Coordinates of C-alpha atoms and ligand atoms in Angstrom, one line a residue:
M1 CA 13.0 -16.5 13.9
T2 CA 10.3 -13.9 14.3
A3 CA 6.7 -14.4 13.2
V4 CA 7.3 -12.1 10.3
S5 CA 10.1 -14.1 8.8
L6 CA 7.8 -17.2 9.0
G7 CA 5.4 -15.4 6.8
R8 CA 2.6 -15.3 9.3
S9 CA -0.4 -13.0 8.8
P10 CA -1.2 -10.1 11.1
T11 CA -3.4 -11.3 14.0
R12 CA -6.5 -9.1 13.8
T13 CA -9.3 -10.0 11.5
T14 CA -9.6 -7.2 9.0
L15 CA -12.7 -6.0 7.1
Y16 CA -12.0 -7.8 3.9
E17 CA -10.8 -10.9 5.8
V18 CA -14.2 -11.4 7.4
D19 CA -16.3 -14.2 5.9
L20 CA -20.1 -14.2 5.7
P21 CA -20.7 -16.6 8.6
T22 CA -18.5 -14.5 10.9
L23 CA -20.2 -11.3 9.8
T24 CA -23.6 -13.0 10.3
D25 CA -22.7 -14.1 13.8
T26 CA -21.2 -10.8 14.7
L27 CA -24.2 -8.8 13.6
A28 CA -26.5 -11.2 15.4
S29 CA -24.5 -10.9 18.6
W30 CA -24.9 -7.1 18.3
G31 CA -28.7 -7.5 18.0
E32 CA -28.8 -6.3 14.4
P33 CA -31.7 -7.5 12.2
R34 CA -30.7 -10.3 9.8
Y35 CA -31.3 -8.2 6.7
R36 CA -28.3 -6.0 7.7
V37 CA -25.9 -8.8 6.8
G38 CA -26.8 -8.5 3.1
Q39 CA -26.7 -4.7 3.3
V40 CA -23.2 -4.7 4.8
W41 CA -21.9 -7.3 2.4
N42 CA -23.3 -5.4 -0.5
A43 CA -21.7 -2.2 0.8
L44 CA -18.3 -3.9 1.1
Y45 CA -18.2 -5.6 -2.3
R46 CA -20.6 -4.0 -4.7
Q47 CA -20.6 -0.3 -3.9
H48 CA -17.8 1.8 -5.2
R49 CA -17.2 3.8 -2.0
P50 CA -15.6 3.1 1.4
L51 CA -17.9 1.6 4.0
A52 CA -17.5 4.7 6.1
E53 CA -19.4 6.7 3.4
S54 CA -22.0 4.1 2.6
T55 CA -25.5 5.5 3.3
S56 CA -27.1 2.0 3.0
V57 CA -25.7 1.0 6.4
P58 CA -26.6 3.1 9.5
A59 CA -23.8 5.3 10.7
G60 CA -23.6 3.7 14.2
L61 CA -23.1 0.3 12.7
R62 CA -20.5 1.5 10.2
T63 CA -18.5 2.9 13.2
R64 CA -18.8 -0.3 15.2
L65 CA -17.8 -2.4 12.2
A66 CA -14.8 -0.2 11.6
D67 CA -13.7 -0.6 15.2
E68 CA -14.2 -4.4 15.2
F69 CA -12.7 -5.1 11.8
P70 CA -10.1 -2.5 10.7
L71 CA -8.9 -2.0 7.2
A72 CA -5.7 -3.8 6.5
L73 CA -4.1 -1.2 4.2
T74 CA -2.9 2.3 5.0
P75 CA -1.9 4.5 2.0
K76 CA 1.7 5.7 2.2
V77 CA 2.1 7.1 -1.3
E78 CA -0.6 7.6 -4.0
Q79 CA 0.3 8.6 -7.5
H80 CA -1.7 9.4 -10.6
A81 CA -0.2 9.5 -14.1
A82 CA -0.5 12.8 -15.9
D83 CA -3.4 11.4 -18.1
G84 CA -5.3 10.3 -15.0
M85 CA -5.7 6.8 -16.4
T86 CA -3.1 5.0 -14.3
S87 CA -2.9 5.2 -10.5
K88 CA -0.5 3.5 -8.1
W89 CA -0.6 3.0 -4.3
L90 CA 2.1 2.1 -1.9
W91 CA 0.4 0.7 1.2
G92 CA 1.5 -0.2 4.6
A93 CA -0.2 -3.6 5.1
G94 CA -1.4 -5.1 8.4
T95 CA -0.2 -4.4 11.8
D96 CA 3.5 -4.8 10.8
G97 CA 3.0 -2.2 8.0
R98 CA 4.8 -4.1 5.3
E99 CA 5.0 -2.2 2.1
I100 CA 3.1 -3.4 -0.9
E101 CA 1.9 -1.9 -4.2
T102 CA -1.3 -1.9 -6.2
V103 CA -1.8 -0.4 -9.7
L104 CA -5.1 0.7 -11.3
M105 CA -5.2 1.0 -15.1
R106 CA -8.3 2.6 -16.5
Y107 CA -9.5 2.3 -20.1
P108 CA -12.5 4.1 -21.6
D109 CA -15.0 1.3 -20.8
R110 CA -13.3 -0.8 -18.0
A111 CA -10.4 -1.0 -15.6
T112 CA -7.7 -3.5 -14.5
V113 CA -6.2 -3.8 -11.1
C114 CA -2.7 -5.2 -10.6
V115 CA -2.3 -6.7 -7.1
S116 CA 0.5 -7.9 -4.9
S117 CA 0.4 -11.3 -3.4
Q118 CA 3.3 -11.1 -1.0
A119 CA 5.4 -8.3 0.6
G120 CA 8.6 -8.9 -1.2
C121 CA 9.4 -12.1 -3.0
A122 CA 11.7 -15.0 -2.3
M123 CA 12.4 -15.9 -5.9
G124 CA 15.2 -13.5 -6.5
C125 CA 14.8 -12.9 -10.2
T126 CA 17.8 -10.7 -11.1
F127 CA 15.9 -8.1 -13.2
C128 CA 13.0 -7.6 -10.8
A129 CA 12.9 -4.8 -8.2
T130 CA 10.9 -7.0 -5.8
G131 CA 13.2 -9.9 -6.2
Q132 CA 16.2 -7.7 -5.5
E133 CA 14.8 -6.9 -2.1
G134 CA 13.9 -10.3 -0.8
F135 CA 10.9 -11.8 1.0
E136 CA 9.1 -10.3 3.9
R137 CA 5.8 -12.1 4.3
H138 CA 2.8 -13.6 2.6
L139 CA -0.3 -11.4 2.2
T140 CA -3.6 -12.6 3.5
A141 CA -6.6 -13.2 1.2
G142 CA -8.2 -10.1 2.8
E143 CA -5.2 -7.9 2.1
I144 CA -5.3 -9.0 -1.6
V145 CA -9.1 -8.5 -1.9
E146 CA -8.8 -5.1 -0.2
Q147 CA -6.3 -3.9 -2.8
V148 CA -8.9 -4.5 -5.6
V149 CA -11.8 -3.0 -3.7
R150 CA -9.9 0.1 -2.7
A151 CA -8.5 0.7 -6.2
A152 CA -11.9 0.2 -7.7
Q153 CA -13.2 3.1 -5.4
H154 CA -11.0 5.4 -7.6
S155 CA -12.3 4.2 -10.9
E156 CA -15.4 5.4 -12.8
Q157 CA -15.0 2.4 -15.0
R158 CA -16.0 -1.0 -13.7
V159 CA -13.0 -3.2 -12.7
G160 CA -13.3 -6.1 -15.1
N161 CA -9.8 -7.6 -14.8
V162 CA -7.5 -8.4 -11.9
V163 CA -3.9 -9.5 -12.6
F164 CA -1.5 -11.0 -10.0
M165 CA 1.4 -9.1 -11.5
G166 CA 2.4 -6.8 -8.6
M167 CA 4.8 -7.8 -5.9
G168 CA 5.3 -11.5 -5.0
E169 CA 4.9 -14.9 -6.5
P170 CA 1.2 -15.8 -6.2
L171 CA 1.7 -19.6 -6.4
A172 CA 4.1 -19.4 -3.4
N173 CA 1.2 -18.1 -1.4
Y174 CA -1.4 -20.4 -2.9
D175 CA -4.1 -20.7 -0.2
A176 CA -4.4 -17.0 0.4
V177 CA -4.3 -16.2 -3.4
W178 CA -7.0 -18.8 -4.1
G179 CA -9.1 -17.5 -1.2
A180 CA -8.9 -14.0 -2.8
V181 CA -9.8 -15.4 -6.2
E182 CA -12.9 -17.1 -4.9
R183 CA -14.0 -13.9 -3.2
L184 CA -13.3 -11.7 -6.2
H185 CA -15.3 -14.1 -8.3
R186 CA -18.3 -14.7 -5.9
D187 CA -18.5 -11.4 -4.1
V188 CA -16.9 -8.7 -6.2
G189 CA -18.5 -10.4 -9.3
L190 CA -15.5 -10.8 -11.5
S191 CA -15.4 -13.5 -14.2
A192 CA -12.8 -16.1 -13.3
R193 CA -11.4 -15.8 -16.9
H194 CA -10.6 -12.2 -16.2
I195 CA -8.5 -13.0 -13.2
T196 CA -4.9 -13.7 -14.3
I197 CA -2.4 -15.5 -12.2
S198 CA 1.2 -14.8 -13.3
T199 CA 3.8 -17.2 -12.1
V200 CA 7.6 -17.5 -12.4
G201 CA 6.9 -21.3 -12.9
V202 CA 6.1 -22.9 -9.5
V203 CA 5.2 -26.2 -11.0
P204 CA 3.3 -27.8 -8.1
G205 CA 1.1 -24.7 -7.9
M206 CA 0.5 -24.7 -11.6
R207 CA -0.6 -28.3 -11.5
R208 CA -2.9 -27.5 -8.5
L209 CA -4.4 -24.6 -10.5
A210 CA -5.2 -27.0 -13.4
R211 CA -7.5 -28.9 -11.0
E212 CA -9.4 -26.0 -9.6
T213 CA -13.0 -25.5 -10.7
L214 CA -12.8 -21.8 -11.4
P215 CA -11.2 -21.2 -14.9
V216 CA -8.7 -18.4 -14.1
T217 CA -6.2 -17.3 -16.7
L218 CA -2.5 -18.4 -16.4
A219 CA 0.5 -16.3 -17.4
V220 CA 3.9 -17.9 -17.2
S221 CA 7.0 -15.7 -16.9
L222 CA 9.4 -17.4 -19.3
H223 CA 11.9 -14.6 -20.3
A224 CA 14.4 -17.0 -21.9
P225 CA 14.3 -19.7 -24.6
D226 CA 16.7 -22.1 -22.9
D227 CA 17.7 -23.2 -19.4
E228 CA 21.2 -22.0 -19.6
L229 CA 20.1 -18.4 -19.9
R230 CA 17.0 -18.7 -17.7
N231 CA 19.1 -20.1 -14.9
T232 CA 21.1 -16.8 -14.8
M233 CA 17.9 -14.7 -14.6
I234 CA 15.5 -16.8 -12.6
P235 CA 17.1 -18.9 -9.8
I236 CA 14.1 -21.2 -9.3
N237 CA 14.6 -22.4 -12.9
K238 CA 17.2 -24.8 -11.4
R239 CA 14.5 -26.5 -9.4
Y240 CA 11.8 -26.3 -12.1
P241 CA 13.5 -26.1 -15.5
I242 CA 11.7 -25.0 -18.6
A243 CA 10.6 -28.5 -19.7
E244 CA 8.7 -29.0 -16.4
V245 CA 7.2 -25.5 -16.5
L246 CA 5.9 -26.1 -20.0
D247 CA 4.6 -29.5 -19.2
A248 CA 2.6 -28.0 -16.3
A249 CA 1.4 -25.2 -18.5
A250 CA 0.2 -27.7 -21.1
E251 CA -1.6 -29.6 -18.3
F252 CA -3.3 -26.4 -17.3
S253 CA -4.2 -25.6 -20.9
A254 CA -5.6 -29.1 -21.6
A255 CA -7.6 -29.2 -18.4
R256 CA -9.1 -25.7 -18.9
G257 CA -9.2 -25.6 -22.7
R258 CA -7.6 -22.2 -22.2
R259 CA -4.8 -20.3 -23.9
V260 CA -1.7 -19.7 -21.8
T261 CA 0.1 -16.4 -21.8
F262 CA 3.9 -16.5 -21.8
E263 CA 5.6 -13.3 -20.6
Y264 CA 8.9 -12.3 -22.0
A265 CA 10.8 -9.3 -20.5
S266 CA 12.9 -8.2 -23.3
I267 CA 16.5 -7.2 -22.4
E268 CA 18.9 -5.7 -24.9
G269 CA 21.7 -8.1 -25.9
V270 CA 20.5 -10.7 -23.4
N271 CA 17.3 -12.4 -24.8
D272 CA 16.2 -10.2 -27.7
S273 CA 17.9 -11.7 -30.8
P274 CA 16.1 -13.1 -33.8
E275 CA 17.8 -16.4 -33.2
Q276 CA 16.3 -16.5 -29.7
A277 CA 12.9 -15.7 -31.1
E278 CA 13.2 -18.7 -33.4
K279 CA 14.3 -20.8 -30.5
L280 CA 11.4 -19.7 -28.4
A281 CA 8.9 -20.5 -31.2
K282 CA 10.4 -24.0 -31.4
L283 CA 10.1 -24.4 -27.7
L284 CA 6.5 -23.4 -27.6
R285 CA 5.4 -25.3 -30.8
G286 CA 3.3 -27.7 -28.7
F287 CA 1.0 -24.8 -27.8
R288 CA 0.3 -23.7 -31.3
G289 CA -3.2 -23.8 -32.7
K290 CA -6.3 -24.5 -30.6
G291 CA -5.9 -23.5 -26.9
G292 CA -2.6 -22.1 -27.9
A293 CA -0.2 -19.6 -26.5
H294 CA -0.1 -15.9 -26.3
V295 CA 3.4 -14.3 -26.1
N296 CA 3.5 -11.0 -24.3
I297 CA 6.8 -9.1 -24.8
I298 CA 7.4 -6.7 -21.9
P299 CA 10.1 -4.0 -22.5
L300 CA 12.4 -4.3 -19.5
N301 CA 11.7 -1.7 -16.8
P302 CA 14.9 -0.4 -15.4
T303 CA 15.7 -1.2 -11.8
S304 CA 18.6 0.0 -9.7
G305 CA 19.9 -3.5 -9.0
F306 CA 20.1 -4.7 -12.6
A307 CA 22.3 -3.2 -15.4
G308 CA 20.1 -4.3 -18.4
T309 CA 18.2 -2.0 -20.6
Q310 CA 15.2 -2.4 -22.9
P311 CA 15.9 -3.0 -26.6
P312 CA 14.9 -0.4 -29.3
P313 CA 11.3 -0.8 -30.3
G314 CA 12.2 -2.1 -33.8
R315 CA 14.2 -5.0 -32.2
M316 CA 11.2 -6.1 -30.1
L317 CA 8.9 -5.8 -33.1
R318 CA 11.2 -8.0 -35.1
F319 CA 11.2 -10.6 -32.3
A320 CA 7.4 -10.4 -32.2
E321 CA 7.1 -10.8 -36.0
I322 CA 9.1 -14.1 -35.8
L323 CA 6.7 -15.5 -33.2
E324 CA 3.7 -14.3 -35.2
A325 CA 5.0 -15.9 -38.3
A326 CA 5.4 -19.1 -36.4
G327 CA 1.7 -19.1 -35.4
F328 CA 1.6 -17.4 -32.0
A329 CA -0.5 -14.5 -31.0
T330 CA 2.1 -12.0 -29.9
S331 CA 1.9 -8.5 -28.3
V332 CA 4.5 -5.9 -27.2
R333 CA 3.3 -4.3 -24.0
R334 CA 3.1 -0.6 -23.9
N335 CA 4.9 0.8 -20.9
R336 CA 2.1 2.2 -18.9
G337 CA 2.4 4.9 -16.3
V338 CA 6.1 5.1 -16.6
D339 CA 6.0 8.6 -15.2
I340 CA 4.7 7.2 -11.9
D341 CA 6.9 4.1 -11.9
A342 CA 3.9 1.8 -12.4
A343 CA 6.1 -1.2 -12.9
C344 CA 6.6 -4.2 -10.7
G345 CA 8.1 -3.3 -7.4
Q346 CA 9.4 0.1 -8.4
L347 CA 7.5 2.6 -6.3
R348 CA 8.7 1.1 -3.1
S349 CA 12.3 1.2 -4.2
R350 CA 12.0 4.8 -5.2
S351 CA 10.2 5.8 -2.0
G352 CA 13.3 4.8 -0.1
H353 CA 11.1 3.4 2.8
D354 CA 13.0 0.2 2.4
G355 CA 16.5 1.2 2.8
A356 CA 16.9 1.5 -0.9
D357 CA 18.5 4.7 -2.1
P358 CA 15.8 6.8 -3.7
E359 CA 18.4 8.8 -5.6
S360 CA 20.1 5.8 -7.1
P361 CA 20.5 6.2 -10.9
E362 CA 18.5 3.9 -13.2
Ligands
SAH401 N1 5.9 -13.4 -9.5 C1 5.1 -13.4 -10.6 C2 4.2 -12.2 -10.8 C3 4.7 -10.8 -10.4 S1 5.8 -10.2 -11.6 C4 5.9 -13.6 -11.9 O1 7.1 -13.5 -11.8 O2 5.3 -13.9 -12.9 C5 4.9 -9.8 -13.0 C6 5.6 -9.8 -14.3 O3 6.6 -8.7 -14.4 C7 6.5 -11.0 -14.5 O4 6.4 -11.5 -15.8 C8 7.9 -10.5 -14.2 O5 8.8 -11.4 -14.7 C9 7.8 -9.2 -14.8 N2 8.9 -8.3 -14.4 C10 9.5 -8.2 -13.2 N3 10.5 -7.3 -13.2 C11 10.4 -6.7 -14.4 C12 11.2 -5.6 -15.0 N4 12.1 -5.0 -14.4 N5 10.9 -5.3 -16.3 C13 9.9 -6.0 -17.0 N6 9.1 -7.0 -16.5 C14 9.4 -7.3 -15.2
SF4_402 FE1 9.3 -12.7 -7.6 FE2 8.0 -12.5 -10.0 FE3 9.9 -10.6 -9.3 FE4 10.6 -13.1 -9.9 S1 9.7 -11.6 -11.3 S2 11.3 -11.9 -8.1 S3 8.9 -14.3 -9.1 S4 7.9 -11.0 -8.3

């Protein structure tokens, strides 16, 4: 087995991997005055421009820092939607150049960044482009934080939300993800509530999350109202079936006093019937009321490895109405940035860097 297949991180410490004690020691060893530490830290996390362009740090020091601690991410493809409000990056990450994606969604008064937590994903969900391609390696905390910082450099609006909804299963890379959450909270200044961890239902990780001190938001990718169907879409459901996933979600909700979001990728003729909506409402009834559940219906994004399509809008609205009537806050997600493939795992497949056929029909 190679180091990569073991999921090890690249060896060199990158700029957003460096912690404050290491930066302090490094600057001291270079004979820099102590106040430089705060200046550099501020330039890294609070200024919306690359360190190379930051005028608050002397040019010589910027160059030395760049040599000592390189950036982890090299842009390979950068796309902006026609309205300019959605941007997407395909990066080569680390010394092994694994391909990962980041999406920036801007709104009039704020912005959201969608980050990847792994290169690829081992979970193999049938409808997901990332799952279709398999696992490559875990990302480091620095690689995750750098995605947010570099996307924020392209946004006039302050980044107020970070969602772990890009490539990878965040709770399968717990320590790095949590390291990134802490840095995003403490150093980038994000409210923990505005950091959403989306999981396919890795139960031990969900329980661990319930015990953390920072109250992040949890989203659970449910996608089916019974185990029989979920088993065919999400292989890990055989290990952590719906009842266990919901029990862990309830533990999180009780510990945090927070509403849990359930994601539901709507696939025509598979999981979109009114009967299935009723069944889902019954399944989630324990989450009704205070604390509660939010159901987010996501129209299926087409991927080359899965034959399903998204239902007509009316069908998804009907599904949502049934859940609303049963007492759940429900939304149908607007497809954002479809013209730049700003959906989970899709830019990489399209780029063809990965051996996938870029011309394959969708
Ligand atoms: N691994 C985590 C987070 C990344 S995926 C998880 O599965 O929750 C983010 C969301 O996009 C998940 O809800 C996932 O199920 C959904 N998703 C994946 N592929 C999709 C597709 N082709 N169409 C719509 N949603 C998709
Ligand atoms: Fe992995 Fe999430 Fe895609 Fe499933 S949906 S394969 S868990 S990224």
